[in-house]
Amino acid sequence: MRKKINLRTLLMGGLFTLSFFALILRTFWIQYVDSAEIMAKAKDTWERSDAINPKRGDIVDRNGQLLAYHGKAYTVIARLKPYPNDQKNQNYVIDKEETAAKLAPILNMSQEKILERLSKDLTQVELRPGGWKIPKEKAEKVKALNLPGIGLYEESRRYYPYGAFASHAIGYTNLEGEARMGIERMLDDQLKGEKGSFTFKTDRRGNQLPDGVESYKPAKDGNKVVLTIDHQIQNYIEDALNEATAKYKMEGVSVVVSDPHTGQILGMGNRPTFNPNSPTDIKSFFNPVIGANFEPGSTFKIATLAAAIEEKQFNPNATYMSGIYTKIKGQPIRDHNQGRGWGLITYKEGVKRSSNVAFVRLGYDMLGKEKLFSYLTKFGFGQKTGIDLPGEARGSFNPNRKYYPRDIASITFGQGVSVTAIQQVAAVGAIANGGKLMKPYIVKEIRDAKTDKVIQEHKPQMVRRVVSEETAKQTRDLLGAVVNEKNGTGQPFALPGYQVAGKTGTAQVAENGRYVAGKYINSFIGFAPKDNPKLLIYVVVNQPHIDNPSAGGKIIAAPIFKSVMERSLHYLKLSPDKTDRKTVEVVTNESVVMPELGGETVESGKQLLAQAGLKGQVLGKGKTIVGQYPKATTPLTKGTPVYMLTSKEGVQMPDLRGKTLREVMELASLLDMQVPIFKGEGYVVSQSIQPGTVIKKGDKLTVTLAPKSVTPTPVPEEESKSEKNGKTERKAEN
C-alpha cells in the first residue's frame, strides 16, 4: 500500500515539475520568441492607422490662371437593409423602383442600371458609375430628393474648370486619381504629393479612445505646375477649332502656337477632343500633335530651301523648266497642277508656286543625298524633340536606311517621309528665330505647394545652330513672298497690316503602301511679324470631308490660322499700326480692339467705348476704373458687353446669360469670386446669384449652360445691373 502511495506521489510530483517547466518554457517562448508576433496582433486589435491623402497640386497657365485643381466630390450610397447590429435604424431603401426613377436623370444612369445595383444582396452599395465622385451641385440635387436609404459621403477628385480646354496637353486623372495622359501623367510625381498617416488607440468597436493618438505624419501636398500655355491664346485656339468643326466635317484638326525664340508652347489644341471632367467617357490617350506621324507635304520644303541657301545652291533669279522632272527611273515627278507647270520660271517663282520640280532640283540634284540628309537631321527630323509631354513619336526619317533615288527626290518636297507636328514647329522655328533649333517645352516652372517658391525652372534650351542668321533671313523673305506676293500659294493666309511668312502643305494619305484618292492632310505653318517673329502657328487638317478635299488648306486651315494669329497679335499688343494705347483701333467695319481703360474716369471710359461702338456696364461705386473685362487689346465685335470695375465694394452681380464658361471664369476672377461651379455645356442660361444682387469677395456662383440655340443674349445697359516607296504617283502638292 505504501509503495502505491509513493508511486502516485512520485508521478504527481513529476507531472507537476514537467508542467512547471513547460509553463516556464512557454513563458520564455512568448516573451522572447513570439513576442513580436503577439504584440503585432494585439496592436491590430487596439490600434488603428489611417492614411491621410495629400491634395494634388494645381496646374496653372503662365499667368496663374487655374487649369486643374483638387476639390471635394461626393459618392452616392444606398443602404439596402438594416445593419445587423443596428436593427432599430430603418433608414434603408424601401421602394427600389421609385428610387431608381428619381435618381436616374440626376446621375445620368438608366433606371435599369440603378435598379440592378439596388437589387444586390448586400447591406450597402455605391451607385457607380454615375453616382461616383459627383460635384457639389449634383450632390445637392440628390440630397434634396430626401430618399430613404440614399446618402452621400465626401471624397475628392480632380476638376478642370474650362472643360475641353488644352485637354491633350493638360491630360487628366481618372476617378481613382491615376494620372492618364499629358502633364498630369508626365509630372505625376510632382503633382501627387506624399501621403501622411494618423495612428491612434481604439476600443473593441474600433472607436478612437480619448487622448489615444500615438503618431501623426502630415500629408505633403503636391506641387504647383506652371505651364507656358497662355490661357487667352489657348482660348483663341479653342474658339477657332469649335468654329471650324461646326462648319466642316473632318477626321481631325490640330493647332500649335509657339514662341519661336524660346521654344515655349503657348497653346495646343486638337479635335476630336474630350472633357477631362468626364474621365469615364475618354476612349483615347493619344495626342496627335506629338504622337501622330504623317506626311507633311510642301511645308517640308522649308528645310530643303534653307539647306540649299546655306550651301549657296539657291539662286532666286536662276531659271528652270517647271512641270515634269524625268531624270529618275520610273514615274516622272510632276508639279501639283498635273505636271503642266508654268514654263520657264525663276527659282523664286518656283518657291512661291510650290513647284515640286524646283525642290527636286535643289535638294536632289544640287545638294545630293548626303548634304540633304545632314540638314534634315540638323533640323531634328527622325528624332524626338524632347518636349515635356508623354507619348512623343519620332517620325520615319532615318538617314542610315537605304533610300532609292526616287525616295530621296520625293523627300525633298515632303513625300515618302513622315514627321510629327511638334518636329515641324521646332524646325520652322529655327528659320523664324535666326537659325537656332530650340527644344520645345510646355512646363515653365514648378512651385512648392506650401511656400509657392520656384523649385524648378525650365529655361529656353538651344539644341544646335542649323543655319546662319543670313540664311534664316533669306528663307523668311521667301516665305513672306509665298504669302504676300502674286502667285504665292499662301495668299489665303495673309493678314492685312501684318507681314506673315509661311508655307502651305497638301499631302495624300497613304494606306497599305498606296496613296488613297480623295484623302488629304492639309496644313499651313507660318509666323508673324516676318522680320521679328513673335508667334509661330501650325495648323493641320486631317482628311476634310468637303467637295474638294485637296483645298482644305484655304477652306479650313486659313480661317483657323488667321483667327488665332490676328487675335493673338492684338492680345500681345502688336497692332498693325502705331496708334496710341488709348486709341480704339478699328479692325473691320464690325470689329474693334478693346481699349485700355485702367486708371480712366468712368466718363472717360465711356467715351473710349463710345468711339468703338461699345456699351459698358459699371460695376461698383467708385469714380476711377480699376479693372475691366474684356482685357485691353482683345478683338471684339461691336455690341459685345463690356464691364468697367470701379471698386470691389457694393458691386452688383451682372447678367451672365449668353456668356461662355471662359467669360464667366474671367469675370469671376475680376470680381474676386470663387471658381464658379458649372452644369452643362455651351452658354449660360441661368445663374445662382441673380443679376443686381450685391456680391462680396469669395461668393460662390453656379451657372447652368446650354447650346446657343436656346440661350438668350442680353446686352448690358450703361448703368444697370506611312511611308511610300514610289509605288503610286503623288497628285497634289502645294
XYZ file of C-alpha atoms in Angstrom:
734
model
C 0.000 0.000 0.000
C 2.805 2.397 0.956
C 4.564 1.621 -2.331
C 1.422 2.557 -4.310
C 1.100 5.834 -2.442
C 4.768 6.686 -3.033
C 4.448 5.864 -6.724
C 1.364 8.051 -7.037
C 3.128 10.860 -5.221
C 6.160 10.478 -7.403
C 4.045 10.575 -10.567
C 2.125 13.634 -9.438
C 5.332 15.372 -8.463
C 6.851 14.542 -11.818
C 3.806 15.822 -13.668
C 3.823 18.982 -11.584
C 7.513 19.502 -12.275
C 7.044 18.924 -16.003
C 4.080 21.301 -16.075
C 6.082 23.885 -14.187
C 8.992 23.646 -16.606
C 6.578 23.666 -19.594
C 4.974 26.828 -18.228
C 8.368 28.457 -17.765
C 9.386 27.373 -21.257
C 6.135 28.687 -22.737
C 6.511 31.958 -20.873
C 10.066 32.248 -22.141
C 8.892 31.424 -25.669
C 6.109 34.001 -25.601
C 8.327 36.668 -24.078
C 11.383 36.222 -26.229
C 10.364 34.300 -29.368
C 6.716 35.064 -30.191
C 6.564 38.479 -28.551
C 6.781 40.477 -31.770
C 4.014 38.493 -33.449
C 1.742 38.630 -30.411
C 2.317 42.347 -29.941
C 1.511 42.896 -33.600
C -1.775 41.008 -33.224
C -2.605 42.963 -30.101
C -1.816 46.208 -31.865
C -4.138 45.226 -34.697
C -6.867 44.849 -32.095
C -6.459 48.113 -30.188
C -4.574 50.312 -32.626
C -5.614 51.743 -35.983
C -3.707 53.667 -38.628
C -5.428 55.760 -41.298
C -3.781 57.216 -44.397
C -4.018 60.960 -44.963
C -4.310 61.754 -48.654
C -2.473 64.823 -49.935
C -4.022 67.494 -52.110
C -2.945 67.093 -55.733
C -1.096 70.169 -56.973
C -2.718 72.802 -59.174
C -1.909 73.246 -62.847
C -1.983 76.877 -63.974
C -1.178 78.795 -67.142
C 1.795 81.164 -67.475
C -0.218 83.962 -65.848
C -1.550 81.895 -62.943
C -4.948 81.060 -64.474
C -6.234 77.867 -62.847
C -6.475 74.964 -65.315
C -6.725 71.948 -62.973
C -7.336 71.722 -59.236
C -8.180 69.324 -56.397
C -11.685 69.675 -54.963
C -14.443 67.993 -52.992
C -16.658 65.339 -54.553
C -19.462 63.124 -53.299
C -20.371 59.483 -53.865
C -23.981 58.314 -53.681
C -24.505 55.293 -51.430
C -27.624 53.189 -50.966
C -28.321 51.244 -47.772
C -30.264 48.163 -48.862
C -31.037 46.585 -45.473
C -30.602 47.402 -41.776
C -27.157 46.834 -40.298
C -27.079 43.581 -38.265
C -26.111 45.404 -35.060
C -28.496 48.297 -35.618
C -31.924 46.800 -36.289
C -33.692 49.878 -34.942
C -32.348 52.072 -37.764
C -34.839 51.598 -40.584
C -33.272 54.182 -42.937
C -32.781 51.933 -45.946
C -34.164 51.755 -49.490
C -37.736 50.537 -49.422
C -39.194 51.393 -52.851
C -36.403 50.471 -55.255
C -38.326 51.343 -58.436
C -39.196 54.845 -57.231
C -35.642 55.413 -56.002
C -34.176 54.364 -59.360
C -36.642 56.521 -61.306
C -35.831 59.669 -59.316
C -32.055 59.213 -59.325
C -31.648 58.225 -62.990
C -31.851 61.722 -64.573
C -29.531 63.265 -61.970
C -26.868 60.559 -62.161
C -27.101 60.089 -65.951
C -27.721 56.390 -65.421
C -30.576 54.257 -66.713
C -33.262 53.172 -64.255
C -32.411 49.570 -65.086
C -28.758 50.043 -64.163
C -29.620 51.704 -60.846
C -32.239 49.043 -60.101
C -29.640 46.364 -60.757
C -27.383 47.963 -58.134
C -30.261 48.313 -55.659
C -31.197 44.634 -56.049
C -27.868 43.224 -54.879
C -27.830 41.048 -51.768
C -25.633 43.465 -49.849
C -26.104 45.796 -46.909
C -24.848 48.858 -48.809
C -23.752 49.727 -52.356
C -22.290 52.686 -54.223
C -24.290 53.824 -57.232
C -21.465 53.712 -59.732
C -20.608 54.948 -62.266
C -22.993 57.907 -62.402
C -23.081 58.472 -58.656
C -19.352 58.180 -58.143
C -17.469 61.346 -57.149
C -20.100 63.774 -58.362
C -19.738 67.572 -57.966
C -21.494 69.512 -55.240
C -24.406 70.745 -57.354
C -25.372 67.181 -58.282
C -24.956 66.044 -54.691
C -27.342 68.771 -53.540
C -29.953 67.575 -56.031
C -29.651 64.031 -54.691
C -29.909 65.282 -51.122
C -32.989 67.361 -51.945
C -34.876 64.221 -53.028
C -34.725 63.014 -49.405
C -34.952 59.380 -50.493
C -34.901 56.729 -47.734
C -31.602 54.865 -47.587
C -29.824 57.186 -50.026
C -26.831 59.030 -48.628
C -23.614 60.767 -49.643
C -20.084 60.571 -48.418
C -17.382 63.108 -49.115
C -14.359 62.311 -51.250
C -12.109 64.342 -53.517
C -11.377 64.449 -57.212
C -9.727 66.461 -59.967
C -11.579 69.358 -61.588
C -10.851 71.139 -64.861
C -12.719 74.471 -64.758
C -12.644 75.070 -68.526
C -13.659 71.561 -69.568
C -12.381 70.695 -73.051
C -9.513 73.188 -72.984
C -5.980 72.141 -73.991
C -7.158 68.709 -72.882
C -4.494 66.668 -74.666
C -1.720 68.828 -73.218
C -3.040 69.077 -69.652
C -4.249 65.474 -69.593
C -6.464 64.146 -66.832
C -6.710 61.839 -63.847
C -9.350 59.137 -63.652
C -11.751 58.882 -60.719
C -9.302 56.622 -58.870
C -6.863 59.532 -59.005
C -4.497 57.881 -61.501
C -2.812 60.213 -63.988
C -3.567 59.073 -67.502
C -2.032 61.471 -70.018
C -0.496 64.878 -70.673
C 1.119 66.966 -67.956
C -0.908 65.101 -65.333
C 0.952 61.924 -66.252
C 4.326 63.451 -67.144
C 4.636 65.266 -63.814
C 2.616 62.893 -61.662
C 5.426 62.595 -59.099
C 5.460 66.376 -58.648
C 1.682 66.764 -58.574
C 0.538 63.847 -56.412
C 2.376 64.766 -53.197
C 3.110 62.329 -50.368
C 0.606 60.520 -48.172
C 0.558 61.101 -44.427
C -0.663 58.826 -41.622
C -2.600 59.044 -38.354
C -2.215 56.249 -35.765
C -4.427 56.016 -32.652
C -5.714 53.593 -29.987
C -9.261 52.258 -30.222
C -11.813 50.431 -28.109
C -13.092 46.981 -29.020
C -15.542 48.537 -31.506
C -12.818 50.455 -33.301
C -13.705 53.878 -31.909
C -10.849 56.247 -31.098
C -10.046 56.497 -27.402
C -9.684 59.936 -25.793
C -6.045 61.053 -25.933
C -5.317 57.897 -27.893
C -3.206 59.485 -30.632
C 0.115 57.689 -30.969
C 1.604 59.241 -34.097
C 0.746 61.779 -36.744
C 2.564 62.358 -40.011
C 1.012 65.135 -42.099
C 0.496 64.677 -45.816
C 2.671 66.716 -48.156
C 0.549 68.357 -50.836
C 1.595 68.144 -54.471
C 3.493 70.984 -56.088
C 2.016 73.573 -58.426
C 2.892 73.232 -62.110
C 3.039 76.429 -64.165
C 2.684 75.904 -67.913
C 3.988 78.021 -70.770
C 0.466 77.963 -72.210
C -1.258 81.337 -72.330
C -4.890 80.961 -71.341
C -6.016 83.695 -73.723
C -4.172 82.314 -76.751
C -5.467 78.837 -75.926
C -8.937 80.346 -75.809
C -8.450 81.663 -79.357
C -7.380 78.183 -80.476
C -10.435 76.540 -78.935
C -12.767 79.128 -80.479
C -11.256 78.672 -83.951
C -11.406 74.880 -83.699
C -15.002 74.968 -82.495
C -15.994 77.188 -85.397
C -14.188 75.018 -87.955
C -15.645 71.736 -86.708
C -19.129 73.247 -86.525
C -18.851 74.191 -90.223
C -16.981 71.240 -91.697
C -16.548 67.556 -91.067
C -13.028 66.135 -90.921
C -11.168 63.257 -89.305
C -9.222 65.651 -87.118
C -7.532 69.024 -86.826
C -4.638 70.257 -84.691
C -3.229 73.691 -83.875
C 0.053 74.551 -82.154
C 1.199 78.059 -81.205
C 4.789 78.633 -80.095
C 7.274 81.373 -79.347
C 9.974 80.509 -81.910
C 12.699 82.343 -79.984
C 12.300 80.286 -76.805
C 10.556 77.081 -77.867
C 7.734 77.748 -75.400
C 4.379 76.274 -76.401
C 1.758 78.994 -75.942
C -1.198 76.880 -76.997
C -2.094 73.425 -78.295
C -5.473 72.102 -79.368
C -6.989 69.124 -81.165
C -10.307 67.953 -82.474
C -11.751 65.497 -81.641
C -11.218 66.433 -78.022
C -12.640 65.433 -74.652
C -13.836 66.900 -71.388
C -11.432 65.751 -68.644
C -14.209 66.276 -66.075
C -15.864 63.138 -67.521
C -12.961 60.663 -67.419
C -15.162 57.588 -67.855
C -16.080 58.852 -71.343
C -12.474 59.205 -72.565
C -11.515 56.486 -75.030
C -8.022 57.513 -76.197
C -4.839 58.791 -74.538
C -3.370 59.931 -77.868
C -2.157 63.492 -78.505
C -1.909 63.949 -82.312
C 0.411 66.969 -82.023
C 3.235 64.884 -80.593
C 2.204 61.301 -81.316
C 0.879 61.265 -84.892
C 3.258 60.506 -87.763
C 2.052 61.960 -91.064
C 3.435 63.054 -94.420
C 3.885 66.828 -94.219
C 3.721 67.710 -97.898
C 5.087 71.058 -99.002
C 5.628 72.515 -95.528
C 8.675 70.208 -95.505
C 10.118 72.193 -98.425
C 11.183 74.872 -95.932
C 14.016 72.620 -94.708
C 15.131 71.812 -98.270
C 15.065 75.507 -99.183
C 17.092 76.593 -96.141
C 19.667 73.848 -96.769
C 20.079 74.928 -100.402
C 20.506 78.576 -99.378
C 23.040 77.677 -96.668
C 25.055 75.635 -99.167
C 24.867 78.508 -101.696
C 22.980 76.322 -104.170
C 19.943 78.590 -104.368
C 19.867 81.483 -106.822
C 16.424 83.111 -106.738
C 16.887 84.575 -110.231
C 18.167 81.428 -111.931
C 15.619 79.705 -114.173
C 14.483 76.116 -114.757
C 11.747 74.388 -116.746
C 8.826 73.621 -114.475
C 6.206 70.912 -114.984
C 7.891 67.494 -115.051
C 11.155 66.009 -113.744
C 12.259 62.883 -115.635
C 15.880 62.229 -114.627
C 14.949 59.352 -112.296
C 13.683 55.968 -113.492
C 10.019 55.243 -113.032
C 7.079 57.596 -112.934
C 8.062 61.221 -113.595
C 7.765 63.724 -110.770
C 5.173 66.362 -111.601
C 4.231 69.775 -110.325
C 0.938 69.907 -108.456
C -1.011 71.238 -111.464
C -0.954 67.794 -113.123
C 2.548 68.480 -114.402
C 1.595 71.401 -116.638
C 3.947 73.681 -114.745
C 4.379 77.352 -115.616
C 7.014 77.148 -118.294
C 10.492 78.547 -117.758
C 10.415 80.316 -114.371
C 12.858 81.518 -111.710
C 13.535 79.504 -108.584
C 11.960 82.267 -106.516
C 8.800 81.889 -108.577
C 9.061 78.130 -108.090
C 9.155 78.610 -104.308
C 6.118 80.915 -104.430
C 4.175 78.457 -106.600
C 5.367 75.462 -104.521
C 6.869 73.687 -107.523
C 7.855 70.099 -106.754
C 10.291 70.161 -109.676
C 12.122 73.170 -108.214
C 12.711 71.386 -104.923
C 13.827 68.128 -106.536
C 16.406 70.135 -108.469
C 17.521 71.975 -105.317
C 17.575 69.020 -102.947
C 18.345 66.024 -105.160
C 20.415 67.494 -108.000
C 22.268 70.333 -106.265
C 22.588 69.226 -102.633
C 22.654 65.469 -103.066
C 21.656 62.839 -100.559
C 24.461 63.324 -98.013
C 24.073 67.076 -97.601
C 20.275 66.986 -97.783
C 20.041 64.295 -95.117
C 22.611 66.062 -92.962
C 20.450 69.188 -92.848
C 17.236 67.257 -92.252
C 18.958 65.632 -89.280
C 20.109 69.035 -88.017
C 16.532 70.279 -88.255
C 15.531 67.439 -85.919
C 13.634 65.109 -88.238
C 13.738 61.446 -87.276
C 14.403 62.386 -83.633
C 12.192 63.148 -80.674
C 12.210 66.839 -79.801
C 12.221 66.039 -76.080
C 9.103 68.072 -75.331
C 7.909 67.524 -71.762
C 4.816 65.520 -72.721
C 4.420 61.725 -72.839
C 3.924 59.699 -75.998
C 6.147 61.554 -78.458
C 6.834 59.852 -81.805
C 9.961 60.388 -83.905
C 8.692 60.198 -87.499
C 10.012 57.870 -90.184
C 13.108 59.712 -91.424
C 16.277 57.684 -90.912
C 19.447 58.898 -92.657
C 21.092 55.491 -92.204
C 18.496 53.397 -94.011
C 18.653 52.667 -97.726
C 16.594 55.019 -99.882
C 16.087 54.578 -103.615
C 16.775 57.617 -105.819
C 13.083 58.362 -106.258
C 12.570 58.162 -102.489
C 15.282 60.782 -101.958
C 13.812 63.022 -104.647
C 10.333 62.713 -103.105
C 11.604 63.590 -99.628
C 12.775 66.991 -100.908
C 9.137 68.075 -101.206
C 7.705 66.200 -98.220
C 6.531 62.945 -99.759
C 7.516 59.463 -98.593
C 8.644 60.727 -95.192
C 6.601 61.170 -92.035
C 7.028 63.750 -89.299
C 5.214 64.953 -86.199
C 3.628 68.355 -85.810
C 5.949 69.246 -82.937
C 9.002 68.417 -85.116
C 7.695 70.822 -87.752
C 7.128 73.535 -85.149
C 10.693 73.185 -83.863
C 12.255 73.023 -87.346
C 10.432 76.046 -88.792
C 11.002 77.849 -85.506
C 14.714 77.725 -86.362
C 14.006 79.739 -89.517
C 11.855 82.224 -87.613
C 14.409 82.846 -84.836
C 17.561 83.220 -86.917
C 18.796 79.659 -87.381
C 18.685 78.041 -83.908
C 16.858 74.786 -83.222
C 15.159 75.305 -79.850
C 13.852 72.484 -77.694
C 10.066 72.887 -77.393
C 8.683 72.861 -73.862
C 5.350 73.357 -72.148
C 6.293 73.466 -68.432
C 7.510 76.893 -67.338
C 8.223 76.142 -63.687
C 7.274 74.079 -60.655
C 6.389 75.812 -57.396
C 6.371 74.494 -53.840
C 2.850 73.741 -52.629
C 3.380 75.422 -49.267
C 5.617 78.416 -49.963
C 4.845 78.966 -53.676
C 8.581 79.374 -54.242
C 10.008 78.232 -57.569
C 11.748 74.895 -57.014
C 12.338 74.042 -60.662
C 12.544 76.473 -63.571
C 12.648 75.497 -67.219
C 14.570 77.880 -69.451
C 14.963 78.106 -73.240
C 17.402 75.494 -74.496
C 19.164 75.699 -77.852
C 19.762 72.240 -79.305
C 22.108 73.454 -82.056
C 22.526 76.042 -84.752
C 21.100 74.705 -88.000
C 21.716 77.551 -90.456
C 23.218 81.030 -90.315
C 21.218 84.146 -89.473
C 21.598 85.326 -93.072
C 20.214 82.042 -94.428
C 17.315 82.198 -91.978
C 16.545 85.785 -93.056
C 16.622 84.930 -96.765
C 14.344 81.938 -96.123
C 11.932 84.148 -94.146
C 11.821 86.641 -97.005
C 10.982 83.897 -99.494
C 8.270 82.526 -97.195
C 6.945 86.059 -96.909
C 6.675 86.158 -100.706
C 4.725 82.865 -100.615
C 2.057 84.585 -98.522
C 2.140 88.216 -99.614
C 3.060 88.269 -103.319
C 1.200 87.455 -106.504
C 1.118 83.731 -107.414
C 2.057 82.708 -103.862
C 0.217 79.587 -102.676
C -0.019 81.089 -99.183
C -2.079 84.143 -100.165
C -5.244 82.893 -98.377
C -3.243 83.115 -95.124
C -2.271 86.788 -95.469
C -3.322 89.223 -92.719
C -3.935 92.892 -93.579
C -1.468 95.066 -91.709
C 0.883 92.213 -90.777
C 3.734 90.543 -92.643
C 3.028 86.817 -92.376
C 5.577 84.311 -93.685
C 4.806 80.646 -94.157
C 4.191 77.621 -96.319
C 1.197 75.528 -97.292
C 1.157 71.748 -97.462
C -1.141 69.202 -99.097
C -0.311 65.531 -98.682
C -2.251 62.491 -99.816
C -2.930 59.889 -97.154
C -1.133 56.584 -97.679
C -2.769 53.273 -96.771
C -1.078 49.903 -97.305
C 1.755 51.489 -99.299
C -0.503 53.386 -101.716
C -1.970 56.863 -101.723
C -5.745 56.962 -101.404
C -7.649 59.155 -103.830
C -9.638 61.910 -102.134
C -7.905 61.635 -98.746
C -5.645 64.564 -97.884
C -3.847 66.197 -94.998
C -3.895 69.977 -95.480
C -1.647 72.233 -93.456
C -0.064 75.635 -93.072
C 2.844 76.693 -90.917
C 3.578 80.378 -90.580
C 4.913 83.096 -88.315
C 4.492 86.836 -87.805
C 5.679 89.512 -87.931
C 8.046 88.210 -90.624
C 11.113 90.244 -89.669
C 10.772 89.787 -85.909
C 8.502 86.789 -85.364
C 6.653 86.660 -82.054
C 4.359 83.756 -82.845
C 4.576 80.602 -84.935
C 1.362 78.718 -85.708
C 0.939 75.305 -87.316
C -2.496 74.129 -88.447
C -3.004 70.530 -89.631
C -6.357 69.420 -91.085
C -6.730 65.651 -91.401
C -8.944 64.362 -94.225
C -11.596 67.069 -94.601
C -14.967 65.849 -95.870
C -15.530 68.602 -98.430
C -16.242 68.646 -102.169
C -12.595 69.358 -102.993
C -10.595 67.823 -100.135
C -7.260 68.922 -101.612
C -8.401 72.530 -100.997
C -8.819 72.014 -97.263
C -5.918 74.371 -96.630
C -7.524 77.540 -97.903
C -11.059 76.486 -96.922
C -10.429 75.234 -93.361
C -6.823 75.860 -92.271
C -6.688 79.501 -93.434
C -9.586 80.791 -91.287
C -8.179 78.946 -88.258
C -4.679 80.339 -88.751
C -5.847 83.898 -89.402
C -8.235 83.956 -86.462
C -5.686 82.656 -83.964
C -2.806 84.743 -85.323
C -4.693 88.034 -85.569
C -6.340 87.774 -82.157
C -3.084 86.678 -80.538
C -1.083 89.525 -82.077
C -3.643 92.034 -80.836
C -3.570 90.404 -77.408
C 0.225 90.775 -77.355
C -0.246 94.464 -78.284
C 1.349 94.004 -81.696
C -1.108 96.176 -83.583
C -0.765 96.603 -87.339
C -0.316 100.343 -86.924
C 1.288 102.696 -84.390
C -1.890 104.018 -82.747
C -1.733 105.201 -79.149
C -2.594 102.634 -76.481
C -5.670 104.679 -75.521
C -6.988 104.852 -79.077
C -9.512 102.352 -80.306
C -8.228 100.595 -83.399
C -10.833 99.579 -85.960
C -10.020 96.155 -87.409
C -13.005 95.761 -89.713
C -16.328 97.512 -90.074
C -17.777 95.249 -87.404
C -14.670 94.587 -85.273
C -12.753 96.709 -82.788
C -9.942 96.241 -80.320
C -10.781 96.707 -76.644
C -9.122 99.904 -75.341
C -7.099 100.127 -72.126
C -9.440 101.600 -69.500
C -7.349 101.180 -66.334
C -6.901 104.477 -64.493
C -9.522 106.289 -66.565
C -12.501 108.009 -65.003
C -15.874 106.425 -65.629
C -16.822 109.220 -68.034
C -13.553 108.934 -69.952
C -14.002 105.167 -70.155
C -17.485 105.605 -71.579
C -16.131 107.935 -74.229
C -13.440 105.462 -75.270
C -16.051 102.724 -75.526
C -18.387 105.007 -77.472
C -15.639 105.602 -80.043
C -15.666 101.871 -80.655
C -19.429 101.496 -80.688
C -19.339 99.540 -77.419
C -21.607 99.916 -74.411
C -20.273 99.345 -70.927
C -21.696 98.385 -67.568
C -20.192 99.995 -64.477
C -19.538 97.612 -61.583
C -19.024 99.279 -58.209
C -19.485 102.801 -56.870
C -16.032 104.289 -57.468
C -15.125 107.071 -59.872
C -11.970 105.541 -61.378
C -11.753 102.319 -63.370
C -9.592 99.742 -61.553
C -10.384 96.714 -63.699
C -12.074 95.765 -66.939
C -13.472 92.874 -68.898
C -12.563 92.022 -71.615
C -8.870 92.825 -71.240
C -7.230 95.570 -73.273
C -6.304 94.673 -76.900
C -8.905 91.879 -77.074
C -10.533 91.890 -80.550
C -14.299 92.402 -80.144
C -17.389 92.537 -82.290
C -19.352 95.762 -81.958
C -22.043 95.387 -79.329
C -20.054 92.975 -77.164
C -20.860 93.601 -73.461
C -18.029 95.411 -71.664
C -17.609 95.779 -67.883
C -15.790 98.545 -66.020
C -14.907 97.783 -62.386
C -14.573 100.882 -60.186
C -14.378 99.263 -56.743
C -14.614 95.871 -55.051
C -17.395 97.025 -52.702
C -21.071 97.354 -53.472
C -20.669 95.535 -56.786
C -23.886 94.194 -58.267
C -23.936 90.822 -59.972
C -24.041 91.259 -63.772
C -26.364 89.291 -66.038
C -24.284 86.381 -67.338
C -26.822 84.886 -69.745
C -25.344 84.208 -73.160
C -21.759 84.124 -71.925
C -19.341 81.233 -72.343
C -17.844 79.433 -69.363
C -14.480 81.072 -70.027
C -16.059 84.519 -69.942
C -17.764 83.638 -66.660
C -14.448 82.431 -65.216
C -12.682 85.655 -66.149
C -15.489 87.825 -64.778
C -15.478 85.819 -61.545
C -11.731 86.394 -61.262
C -12.225 90.125 -61.844
C -14.853 90.221 -59.080
C -12.823 88.085 -56.600
C -15.446 85.333 -56.554
C -14.718 81.641 -56.079
C -14.080 79.490 -59.152
C -17.642 79.037 -60.458
C -19.406 75.685 -60.396
C -20.983 74.869 -63.752
C -23.563 72.477 -65.136
C -23.937 71.607 -68.801
C -22.018 72.911 -71.800
C -22.418 75.869 -74.139
C -23.650 79.280 -72.986
C -25.103 80.492 -69.693
C -28.885 80.205 -69.382
C -29.184 80.717 -65.625
C -27.105 81.745 -62.619
C -27.412 81.092 -58.880
C -26.724 84.729 -57.904
C -29.369 86.821 -59.595
C -28.415 89.956 -61.588
C -28.432 93.042 -59.394
C -27.553 91.175 -56.187
C -24.734 92.851 -54.242
C -21.797 90.445 -54.140
C -18.756 90.187 -51.914
C -15.328 88.600 -52.134
C -15.422 84.797 -52.059
C -19.084 84.412 -53.033
C -19.926 81.077 -54.649
C -21.542 81.108 -58.076
C -23.183 78.292 -60.014
C -24.091 78.698 -63.677
C -26.121 76.457 -65.970
C -25.066 76.234 -69.607
C -26.888 75.061 -72.716
C -26.382 75.139 -76.501
C -26.612 78.559 -78.123
C -29.914 77.864 -79.841
C -31.728 78.057 -76.512
C -29.675 80.847 -74.952
C -30.917 84.428 -74.546
C -28.169 87.004 -75.118
C -28.518 90.171 -73.034
C -26.811 93.490 -73.746
C -25.972 95.388 -70.541
C -27.207 98.923 -70.097
C -24.718 101.634 -69.258
C -25.573 101.986 -65.624
C -27.782 98.963 -64.988
C -27.026 95.761 -63.329
C 3.399 55.916 -93.716
C 5.890 55.880 -95.984
C 5.572 55.426 -99.757
C 8.285 53.718 -101.835
C 7.481 55.179 -105.242
C 4.579 52.812 -105.883
C 1.959 55.405 -106.719
C 2.451 58.878 -108.123
C 1.615 61.751 -105.798
C -1.100 64.081 -107.068
C -1.423 67.383 -105.246
C 1.438 69.189 -103.552
C 1.187 72.915 -102.902
